[in-house]
């Protein structure tokens, strides 16, 4: 006798419902994983985009700071690209787990923001960094068939005049004359005008009252006092007793036991070579060009090479028992003779900052800046923010692009 099971009423329907529920659960899981993927993988993609953009911004800003190329300097753009890559590669991506990959080929330059970017335009004023697409494997979006995501970034930066500027010596160039690049300037004080007459500069303070000790402190350090157009200026007059601090920038020290390893010792420039010389006479426009040659070889101060041409006065370095050597200038030398200075109305009863200037210190100070000493000379190198001006970058960018300050790198894209 056969036995037949009779399914209870509704059993087949329940089985069909179980199958439909499984399909619903599967669909719901896909939807949930997709939503989770959009949240987590999408957030990861945005995080990578932000990290790469930060790297591209750093690259472009760093490269732009080098765009003060001298005419004929074939390696200028290469240096700018290297600096940009160096800064960019310090950044991380993918939740700070991987290094950013960018090469010098990814850094290009142009003379205008909408021009052609390449590596052939030495007069470029814009730097562009492109971080190529980086593939990211999603953790959840693969269930929707998305097996890879890509993040990339581009940034463009340029140099513009700052809304303020920061000096690195307590000196002001007197306004009035239209200075030309390469022109020599002398002190404004009656006994020091020498043969250059009215092209003058003065000791100056931006921080209010002060005298020789304040001037000396500013010369010993890098001053780093920031000013804007219209800020008041104080002229303390002839500053006696500041020659030691001034001459330290040429690697001249009175104590034979001066230790350049000490943080309290004023650091020299990378060369102490002074002007005028037999081959670079008074007011020669190529003093800065020769300075670059001497700086590259860390040439020390040479009394034999330094030729005074101020009408019978002569520089004596007998008081300076230590002259920084080539090795010391190479090890401890800094950019101490290229100065960013304020321009002010020296004849006004209430002098104010009117502009800024980039200059080169040409010679050391003699006999405490007294009446029998040689004149001090500076060479005018141009207005900060213009092409070919070597002044260091500092200050705040001026959105209008017409600020008085020295060149400041700022993003434009």
PDB file of C-alpha atoms in Angstrom, residues 184-356:
ATOM      1  CA  UNK A 184      75.023 102.048  -7.338  1.00  0.00           C
ATOM      2  CA  UNK A 185      73.659 103.848  -4.268  1.00  0.00           C
ATOM      3  CA  UNK A 186      75.660 105.550  -1.494  1.00  0.00           C
ATOM      4  CA  UNK A 187      74.889 106.734   2.027  1.00  0.00           C
ATOM      5  CA  UNK A 188      72.938 109.950   2.450  1.00  0.00           C
ATOM      6  CA  UNK A 189      75.215 111.413   5.126  1.00  0.00           C
ATOM      7  CA  UNK A 190      77.277 114.430   4.060  1.00  0.00           C
ATOM      8  CA  UNK A 191      80.701 112.892   4.685  1.00  0.00           C
ATOM      9  CA  UNK A 192      79.860 109.692   2.819  1.00  0.00           C
ATOM     10  CA  UNK A 193      78.305 110.724  -0.486  1.00  0.00           C
ATOM     11  CA  UNK A 194      81.572 110.134  -2.318  1.00  0.00           C
ATOM     12  CA  UNK A 195      81.381 110.497  -6.082  1.00  0.00           C
ATOM     13  CA  UNK A 196      77.822 109.197  -6.483  1.00  0.00           C
ATOM     14  CA  UNK A 197      76.077 112.194  -4.912  1.00  0.00           C
ATOM     15  CA  UNK A 198      72.330 112.057  -4.570  1.00  0.00           C
ATOM     16  CA  UNK A 199      71.617 108.340  -5.081  1.00  0.00           C
ATOM     17  CA  UNK A 200      71.328 107.581  -1.393  1.00  0.00           C
ATOM     18  CA  UNK A 201      70.146 105.350   1.427  1.00  0.00           C
ATOM     19  CA  UNK A 202      69.801 105.797   5.186  1.00  0.00           C
ATOM     20  CA  UNK A 203      69.624 103.747   8.345  1.00  0.00           C
ATOM     21  CA  UNK A 204      65.924 103.312   9.044  1.00  0.00           C
ATOM     22  CA  UNK A 205      63.627 101.792  11.649  1.00  0.00           C
ATOM     23  CA  UNK A 206      60.047 100.635  11.248  1.00  0.00           C
ATOM     24  CA  UNK A 207      59.438  99.706  14.869  1.00  0.00           C
ATOM     25  CA  UNK A 208      59.485 103.207  16.326  1.00  0.00           C
ATOM     26  CA  UNK A 209      62.273 104.774  18.335  1.00  0.00           C
ATOM     27  CA  UNK A 210      65.754 103.308  18.480  1.00  0.00           C
ATOM     28  CA  UNK A 211      69.387 104.029  17.844  1.00  0.00           C
ATOM     29  CA  UNK A 212      72.643 102.301  17.049  1.00  0.00           C
ATOM     30  CA  UNK A 213      71.877  99.276  19.219  1.00  0.00           C
ATOM     31  CA  UNK A 214      68.613  98.667  17.358  1.00  0.00           C
ATOM     32  CA  UNK A 215      70.369  99.084  14.010  1.00  0.00           C
ATOM     33  CA  UNK A 216      73.116  96.697  15.129  1.00  0.00           C
ATOM     34  CA  UNK A 217      70.575  94.082  16.210  1.00  0.00           C
ATOM     35  CA  UNK A 218      68.845  94.304  12.834  1.00  0.00           C
ATOM     36  CA  UNK A 219      72.131  93.904  10.967  1.00  0.00           C
ATOM     37  CA  UNK A 220      73.218  90.991  13.139  1.00  0.00           C
ATOM     38  CA  UNK A 221      69.980  89.123  12.463  1.00  0.00           C
ATOM     39  CA  UNK A 222      67.858  89.341   9.334  1.00  0.00           C
ATOM     40  CA  UNK A 223      65.635  92.071  10.832  1.00  0.00           C
ATOM     41  CA  UNK A 224      62.397  90.587   9.401  1.00  0.00           C
ATOM     42  CA  UNK A 225      60.302  93.657  10.134  1.00  0.00           C
ATOM     43  CA  UNK A 226      57.241  93.792   7.891  1.00  0.00           C
ATOM     44  CA  UNK A 227      55.696  96.985   6.572  1.00  0.00           C
ATOM     45  CA  UNK A 228      52.925  98.205   4.331  1.00  0.00           C
ATOM     46  CA  UNK A 229      52.628 101.277   2.161  1.00  0.00           C
ATOM     47  CA  UNK A 230      52.169 104.367   4.321  1.00  0.00           C
ATOM     48  CA  UNK A 231      53.727 102.921   7.482  1.00  0.00           C
ATOM     49  CA  UNK A 232      55.847 105.470   9.417  1.00  0.00           C
ATOM     50  CA  UNK A 233      59.654 105.373   9.218  1.00  0.00           C
ATOM     51  CA  UNK A 234      62.225 106.655  11.716  1.00  0.00           C
ATOM     52  CA  UNK A 235      65.702 107.784  10.627  1.00  0.00           C
ATOM     53  CA  UNK A 236      68.105 107.592  13.608  1.00  0.00           C
ATOM     54  CA  UNK A 237      70.930 109.407  11.772  1.00  0.00           C
ATOM     55  CA  UNK A 238      74.571 108.320  11.596  1.00  0.00           C
ATOM     56  CA  UNK A 239      74.833 104.983  13.395  1.00  0.00           C
ATOM     57  CA  UNK A 240      78.289 104.616  14.935  1.00  0.00           C
ATOM     58  CA  UNK A 241      79.314 101.280  16.357  1.00  0.00           C
ATOM     59  CA  UNK A 242      77.428  99.029  13.945  1.00  0.00           C
ATOM     60  CA  UNK A 243      80.371  98.112  11.706  1.00  0.00           C
ATOM     61  CA  UNK A 244      80.937  94.737  13.399  1.00  0.00           C
ATOM     62  CA  UNK A 245      77.393  93.596  12.641  1.00  0.00           C
ATOM     63  CA  UNK A 246      77.418  95.049   9.124  1.00  0.00           C
ATOM     64  CA  UNK A 247      80.767  93.484   8.261  1.00  0.00           C
ATOM     65  CA  UNK A 248      79.800  90.067   9.606  1.00  0.00           C
ATOM     66  CA  UNK A 249      77.792  89.706   6.410  1.00  0.00           C
ATOM     67  CA  UNK A 250      81.127  89.829   4.560  1.00  0.00           C
ATOM     68  CA  UNK A 251      82.663  87.221   6.874  1.00  0.00           C
ATOM     69  CA  UNK A 252      84.728  89.805   8.793  1.00  0.00           C
ATOM     70  CA  UNK A 253      85.032  89.362  12.581  1.00  0.00           C
ATOM     71  CA  UNK A 254      87.205  91.251  15.084  1.00  0.00           C
ATOM     72  CA  UNK A 255      87.914  88.247  17.293  1.00  0.00           C
ATOM     73  CA  UNK A 256      90.332  85.689  15.875  1.00  0.00           C
ATOM     74  CA  UNK A 257      88.536  83.021  17.907  1.00  0.00           C
ATOM     75  CA  UNK A 258      85.080  83.717  16.447  1.00  0.00           C
ATOM     76  CA  UNK A 259      83.175  80.422  16.347  1.00  0.00           C
ATOM     77  CA  UNK A 260      80.764  80.228  13.425  1.00  0.00           C
ATOM     78  CA  UNK A 261      79.116  77.128  14.873  1.00  0.00           C
ATOM     79  CA  UNK A 262      77.549  79.192  17.676  1.00  0.00           C
ATOM     80  CA  UNK A 263      73.985  80.383  17.183  1.00  0.00           C
ATOM     81  CA  UNK A 264      74.977  83.767  18.655  1.00  0.00           C
ATOM     82  CA  UNK A 265      77.525  84.428  15.889  1.00  0.00           C
ATOM     83  CA  UNK A 266      76.106  86.516  13.020  1.00  0.00           C
ATOM     84  CA  UNK A 267      76.291  84.365   9.911  1.00  0.00           C
ATOM     85  CA  UNK A 268      78.169  85.563   6.806  1.00  0.00           C
ATOM     86  CA  UNK A 269      76.998  85.626   3.241  1.00  0.00           C
ATOM     87  CA  UNK A 270      78.206  82.870   0.915  1.00  0.00           C
ATOM     88  CA  UNK A 271      80.969  85.222  -0.273  1.00  0.00           C
ATOM     89  CA  UNK A 272      82.812  88.163   1.265  1.00  0.00           C
ATOM     90  CA  UNK A 273      84.141  89.491  -2.041  1.00  0.00           C
ATOM     91  CA  UNK A 274      83.767  93.294  -2.084  1.00  0.00           C
ATOM     92  CA  UNK A 275      83.435  96.024  -4.716  1.00  0.00           C
ATOM     93  CA  UNK A 276      84.726  98.122  -6.426  1.00  0.00           C
ATOM     94  CA  UNK A 277      87.658  96.153  -7.827  1.00  0.00           C
ATOM     95  CA  UNK A 278      90.072  96.782 -10.668  1.00  0.00           C
ATOM     96  CA  UNK A 279      87.794  94.915 -13.084  1.00  0.00           C
ATOM     97  CA  UNK A 280      84.492  96.090 -11.524  1.00  0.00           C
ATOM     98  CA  UNK A 281      84.987  99.853 -11.097  1.00  0.00           C
ATOM     99  CA  UNK A 282      82.761 102.302  -9.288  1.00  0.00           C
ATOM    100  CA  UNK A 283      79.170 102.256 -10.583  1.00  0.00           C
ATOM    101  CA  UNK A 284      79.809  99.269 -12.864  1.00  0.00           C
ATOM    102  CA  UNK A 285      76.466  97.659 -13.637  1.00  0.00           C
ATOM    103  CA  UNK A 286      77.913  94.125 -13.686  1.00  0.00           C
ATOM    104  CA  UNK A 287      78.842  93.946  -9.984  1.00  0.00           C
ATOM    105  CA  UNK A 288      75.892  91.651  -9.255  1.00  0.00           C
ATOM    106  CA  UNK A 289      76.821  89.327 -12.119  1.00  0.00           C
ATOM    107  CA  UNK A 290      80.344  89.012 -10.708  1.00  0.00           C
ATOM    108  CA  UNK A 291      78.928  88.544  -7.204  1.00  0.00           C
ATOM    109  CA  UNK A 292      77.051  85.464  -8.431  1.00  0.00           C
ATOM    110  CA  UNK A 293      80.331  84.029  -9.734  1.00  0.00           C
ATOM    111  CA  UNK A 294      82.118  84.708  -6.434  1.00  0.00           C
ATOM    112  CA  UNK A 295      79.198  83.312  -4.429  1.00  0.00           C
ATOM    113  CA  UNK A 296      79.256  80.077  -6.416  1.00  0.00           C
ATOM    114  CA  UNK A 297      82.916  79.568  -5.467  1.00  0.00           C
ATOM    115  CA  UNK A 298      82.539  80.956  -1.898  1.00  0.00           C
ATOM    116  CA  UNK A 299      85.294  83.534  -2.406  1.00  0.00           C
ATOM    117  CA  UNK A 300      86.392  85.196   0.888  1.00  0.00           C
ATOM    118  CA  UNK A 301      86.926  88.932   1.378  1.00  0.00           C
ATOM    119  CA  UNK A 302      90.159  90.073  -0.269  1.00  0.00           C
ATOM    120  CA  UNK A 303      91.768  93.393   0.697  1.00  0.00           C
ATOM    121  CA  UNK A 304      94.104  93.015  -2.284  1.00  0.00           C
ATOM    122  CA  UNK A 305      91.184  92.759  -4.713  1.00  0.00           C
ATOM    123  CA  UNK A 306      89.073  95.489  -3.081  1.00  0.00           C
ATOM    124  CA  UNK A 307      90.007  98.819  -4.680  1.00  0.00           C
ATOM    125  CA  UNK A 308      88.680 101.960  -2.996  1.00  0.00           C
ATOM    126  CA  UNK A 309      87.865 104.810  -5.375  1.00  0.00           C
ATOM    127  CA  UNK A 310      86.425 107.412  -3.008  1.00  0.00           C
ATOM    128  CA  UNK A 311      89.025 110.166  -3.238  1.00  0.00           C
ATOM    129  CA  UNK A 312      91.961 109.083  -1.108  1.00  0.00           C
ATOM    130  CA  UNK A 313      90.131 107.190   1.639  1.00  0.00           C
ATOM    131  CA  UNK A 314      91.053 103.549   2.076  1.00  0.00           C
ATOM    132  CA  UNK A 315      89.522 100.591   3.830  1.00  0.00           C
ATOM    133  CA  UNK A 316      91.545  99.031   6.633  1.00  0.00           C
ATOM    134  CA  UNK A 317      90.720  95.517   7.745  1.00  0.00           C
ATOM    135  CA  UNK A 318      93.467  95.361  10.384  1.00  0.00           C
ATOM    136  CA  UNK A 319      90.853  95.375  13.155  1.00  0.00           C
ATOM    137  CA  UNK A 320      89.295  92.197  11.786  1.00  0.00           C
ATOM    138  CA  UNK A 321      91.392  89.288  13.009  1.00  0.00           C
ATOM    139  CA  UNK A 322      89.215  86.643  11.404  1.00  0.00           C
ATOM    140  CA  UNK A 323      88.119  86.452   7.773  1.00  0.00           C
ATOM    141  CA  UNK A 324      85.753  83.570   7.021  1.00  0.00           C
ATOM    142  CA  UNK A 325      87.441  81.036   4.753  1.00  0.00           C
ATOM    143  CA  UNK A 326      86.066  79.429   1.618  1.00  0.00           C
ATOM    144  CA  UNK A 327      85.234  76.290   3.596  1.00  0.00           C
ATOM    145  CA  UNK A 328      83.447  78.286   6.311  1.00  0.00           C
ATOM    146  CA  UNK A 329      81.493  80.329   3.768  1.00  0.00           C
ATOM    147  CA  UNK A 330      80.433  77.129   2.056  1.00  0.00           C
ATOM    148  CA  UNK A 331      79.313  75.538   5.330  1.00  0.00           C
ATOM    149  CA  UNK A 332      77.822  78.490   7.208  1.00  0.00           C
ATOM    150  CA  UNK A 333      77.122  81.051   4.493  1.00  0.00           C
ATOM    151  CA  UNK A 334      73.589  82.330   3.962  1.00  0.00           C
ATOM    152  CA  UNK A 335      71.994  84.835   1.579  1.00  0.00           C
ATOM    153  CA  UNK A 336      72.978  87.842   3.685  1.00  0.00           C
ATOM    154  CA  UNK A 337      74.006  90.464   1.136  1.00  0.00           C
ATOM    155  CA  UNK A 338      70.907  90.484  -1.076  1.00  0.00           C
ATOM    156  CA  UNK A 339      68.498  92.783   0.750  1.00  0.00           C
ATOM    157  CA  UNK A 340      64.819  93.615   0.531  1.00  0.00           C
ATOM    158  CA  UNK A 341      64.521  97.217   1.729  1.00  0.00           C
ATOM    159  CA  UNK A 342      61.834  99.834   2.130  1.00  0.00           C
ATOM    160  CA  UNK A 343      61.766 102.961  -0.027  1.00  0.00           C
ATOM    161  CA  UNK A 344      60.864 106.135   1.880  1.00  0.00           C
ATOM    162  CA  UNK A 345      60.835 109.924   1.482  1.00  0.00           C
ATOM    163  CA  UNK A 346      64.078 110.814   3.246  1.00  0.00           C
ATOM    164  CA  UNK A 347      63.360 114.571   3.175  1.00  0.00           C
ATOM    165  CA  UNK A 348      59.874 114.444   4.679  1.00  0.00           C
ATOM    166  CA  UNK A 349      59.155 115.634   8.203  1.00  0.00           C
ATOM    167  CA  UNK A 350      56.955 112.558   8.631  1.00  0.00           C
ATOM    168  CA  UNK A 351      58.564 109.918   6.389  1.00  0.00           C
ATOM    169  CA  UNK A 352      56.508 106.927   5.335  1.00  0.00           C
ATOM    170  CA  UNK A 353      57.031 103.742   3.333  1.00  0.00           C
ATOM    171  CA  UNK A 354      56.340 104.412  -0.345  1.00  0.00           C
ATOM    172  CA  UNK A 355      57.722 101.329  -2.089  1.00  0.00           C
ATOM    173  CA  UNK A 356      60.274  98.519  -1.834  1.00  0.00           C
TER     174      UNK A 356
END
